[in-house]
Amino acid sequence: MSTLFTKIINGDIPGRFVWRDPEVVAFLSIGPLAPGHTLVVPVEEVDRWTDASPETLAKAMIVAQRIGKVQVEAFGSERAGLLVAGYEIDHLHVHVWPSNSMKDYDFAAVDTDPDPAELEANAEKIREGLRAAGYAEFVPEA
């Protein structure tokens, strides 16, 4: 059975994609910790990060780092937060978001009803930043 993320990757469920290549995709979280909160997800269905091949894990982290650098610039944050939790969806995913302190890691504080227009504007900020950083070939259109 396909995971929720596989359904998003395949277009069965909509997603606000900011990155797409043959191995990894990235799209905005629908429950963001901060504006621009992005999930980096391998196309391959891997449940636990510890079960991922070194190549899959490395690729996800490379893309997460690229997105994190853009988030810091685009959203004026001190750092980019990164977390691999793995309990919400049984498909490896890396959370990356603009962060200014440890309080930004509180998943009890997610926005459970984000404005769709704001989500799209935040996705476009990340897309623009990735294009400017030289990754245009991996940045899908809105």
Tab-separated table of C-alpha atoms in Angstrom:
chain	number	residue	atom	x	y	z
A	1	MET	CA	0.000	0.000	0.000
A	2	SER	CA	1.281	3.457	-0.885
A	3	THR	CA	2.085	5.860	1.909
A	4	LEU	CA	0.513	9.309	2.150
A	5	PHE	CA	3.798	10.760	0.905
A	6	THR	CA	3.880	8.423	-2.099
A	7	LYS	CA	0.390	9.637	-2.972
A	8	ILE	CA	1.630	13.235	-2.785
A	9	ILE	CA	4.729	12.383	-4.840
A	10	ASN	CA	2.555	10.696	-7.490
A	11	GLY	CA	0.126	13.627	-7.636
A	12	ASP	CA	-2.827	11.732	-6.165
A	13	ILE	CA	-2.905	14.281	-3.328
A	14	PRO	CA	-1.821	17.887	-3.929
A	15	GLY	CA	1.447	19.198	-2.537
A	16	ARG	CA	3.372	22.467	-2.716
A	17	PHE	CA	6.601	21.156	-4.189
A	18	VAL	CA	9.834	23.129	-4.017
A	19	TRP	CA	12.206	20.351	-5.193
A	20	ARG	CA	11.860	17.306	-7.407
A	21	ASP	CA	14.533	14.986	-8.761
A	22	PRO	CA	14.459	11.242	-9.473
A	23	GLU	CA	15.454	10.288	-5.893
A	24	VAL	CA	14.086	13.013	-3.600
A	25	VAL	CA	11.233	15.507	-3.456
A	26	ALA	CA	10.492	18.355	-1.081
A	27	PHE	CA	7.171	20.015	-0.356
A	28	LEU	CA	5.748	22.325	2.282
A	29	SER	CA	4.299	20.857	5.465
A	30	ILE	CA	0.557	21.346	5.914
A	31	GLY	CA	1.234	21.688	9.668
A	32	PRO	CA	4.152	24.124	9.697
A	33	LEU	CA	6.292	24.929	12.719
A	34	ALA	CA	7.278	28.150	10.959
A	35	PRO	CA	6.673	29.783	7.581
A	36	GLY	CA	8.503	27.737	4.953
A	37	HIS	CA	8.538	24.448	6.916
A	38	THR	CA	9.460	21.856	4.298
A	39	LEU	CA	9.522	18.060	4.222
A	40	VAL	CA	12.310	16.371	2.259
A	41	VAL	CA	11.160	12.893	1.228
A	42	PRO	CA	12.855	10.112	-0.720
A	43	VAL	CA	10.784	8.828	-3.630
A	44	GLU	CA	11.582	5.307	-2.458
A	45	GLU	CA	9.284	4.179	0.346
A	46	VAL	CA	11.565	3.673	3.328
A	47	ASP	CA	9.936	3.653	6.761
A	48	ARG	CA	12.790	4.289	9.206
A	49	TRP	CA	15.788	6.464	8.443
A	50	THR	CA	17.995	3.731	9.856
A	51	ASP	CA	16.755	1.403	7.096
A	52	ALA	CA	17.554	3.807	4.258
A	53	SER	CA	20.534	3.113	2.072
A	54	PRO	CA	23.498	5.413	2.732
A	55	GLU	CA	22.924	6.919	-0.728
A	56	THR	CA	19.244	7.673	-0.072
A	57	LEU	CA	19.964	9.181	3.320
A	58	ALA	CA	22.843	11.251	1.940
A	59	LYS	CA	20.712	12.577	-0.913
A	60	ALA	CA	17.903	13.572	1.464
A	61	MET	CA	20.390	15.417	3.690
A	62	ILE	CA	22.030	17.178	0.733
A	63	VAL	CA	18.653	18.464	-0.424
A	64	ALA	CA	17.661	19.383	3.159
A	65	GLN	CA	20.859	21.407	3.512
A	66	ARG	CA	20.243	23.252	0.239
A	67	ILE	CA	16.701	24.094	1.286
A	68	GLY	CA	17.812	25.082	4.797
A	69	LYS	CA	20.339	27.568	3.407
A	70	VAL	CA	17.618	29.145	1.282
A	71	GLN	CA	15.198	29.276	4.235
A	72	VAL	CA	17.688	31.157	6.406
A	73	GLU	CA	18.075	33.788	3.691
A	74	ALA	CA	14.444	33.924	2.528
A	75	PHE	CA	12.866	34.061	5.989
A	76	GLY	CA	15.621	35.929	7.847
A	77	SER	CA	16.136	33.227	10.432
A	78	GLU	CA	19.227	32.550	12.509
A	79	ARG	CA	19.389	28.869	11.542
A	80	ALA	CA	17.495	26.148	9.754
A	81	GLY	CA	15.994	23.538	12.042
A	82	LEU	CA	16.287	19.899	11.031
A	83	LEU	CA	14.561	16.879	12.491
A	84	VAL	CA	13.918	13.280	11.515
A	85	ALA	CA	11.118	12.016	13.733
A	86	GLY	CA	9.455	9.255	11.757
A	87	TYR	CA	6.305	8.638	13.763
A	88	GLU	CA	3.731	10.646	11.834
A	89	ILE	CA	4.004	8.886	8.451
A	90	ASP	CA	5.714	5.543	7.788
A	91	HIS	CA	7.879	7.060	5.066
A	92	LEU	CA	11.249	8.654	5.795
A	93	HIS	CA	11.027	12.435	5.798
A	94	VAL	CA	13.269	15.214	6.998
A	95	HIS	CA	11.679	18.331	8.505
A	96	VAL	CA	13.512	21.569	7.608
A	97	TRP	CA	12.301	24.978	8.766
A	98	PRO	CA	13.512	28.485	9.600
A	99	SER	CA	14.479	28.569	13.280
A	100	ASN	CA	15.685	31.141	15.788
A	101	SER	CA	15.743	29.105	19.000
A	102	MET	CA	15.029	25.698	20.524
A	103	LYS	CA	11.432	26.769	21.195
A	104	ASP	CA	10.947	26.470	17.419
A	105	TYR	CA	11.234	22.661	17.811
A	106	ASP	CA	7.934	22.331	19.683
A	107	PHE	CA	5.596	20.249	17.525
A	108	ALA	CA	2.736	21.157	19.876
A	109	ALA	CA	2.988	24.644	18.358
A	110	VAL	CA	2.354	23.699	14.715
A	111	ASP	CA	-0.091	25.807	12.751
A	112	THR	CA	-3.006	23.423	12.264
A	113	ASP	CA	-4.883	25.776	9.918
A	114	PRO	CA	-2.356	27.633	7.775
A	115	ASP	CA	-3.560	30.085	5.141
A	116	PRO	CA	-3.219	28.379	1.725
A	117	ALA	CA	-2.171	31.660	0.082
A	118	GLU	CA	0.571	32.099	2.674
A	119	LEU	CA	1.757	28.510	2.153
A	120	GLU	CA	1.989	29.112	-1.590
A	121	ALA	CA	3.828	32.417	-1.080
A	122	ASN	CA	6.297	30.657	1.231
A	123	ALA	CA	6.801	27.843	-1.282
A	124	GLU	CA	7.517	30.411	-3.988
A	125	LYS	CA	10.114	32.134	-1.760
A	126	ILE	CA	11.923	28.809	-1.425
A	127	ARG	CA	11.599	28.051	-5.149
A	128	GLU	CA	13.029	31.466	-6.020
A	129	GLY	CA	15.903	30.985	-3.584
A	130	LEU	CA	16.725	27.550	-4.970
A	131	ARG	CA	16.679	28.875	-8.533
A	132	ALA	CA	18.984	31.740	-7.524
A	133	ALA	CA	21.327	29.245	-5.836
A	134	GLY	CA	21.724	27.357	-9.115
A	135	TYR	CA	19.240	24.519	-8.648
A	136	ALA	CA	16.593	25.617	-11.180
A	137	GLU	CA	16.559	22.222	-12.917
A	138	PHE	CA	15.162	20.669	-9.719
A	139	VAL	CA	12.613	23.365	-8.928
A	140	PRO	CA	9.111	22.593	-10.208
A	141	GLU	CA	6.694	25.270	-11.302
A	142	ALA	CA	3.953	26.143	-8.826
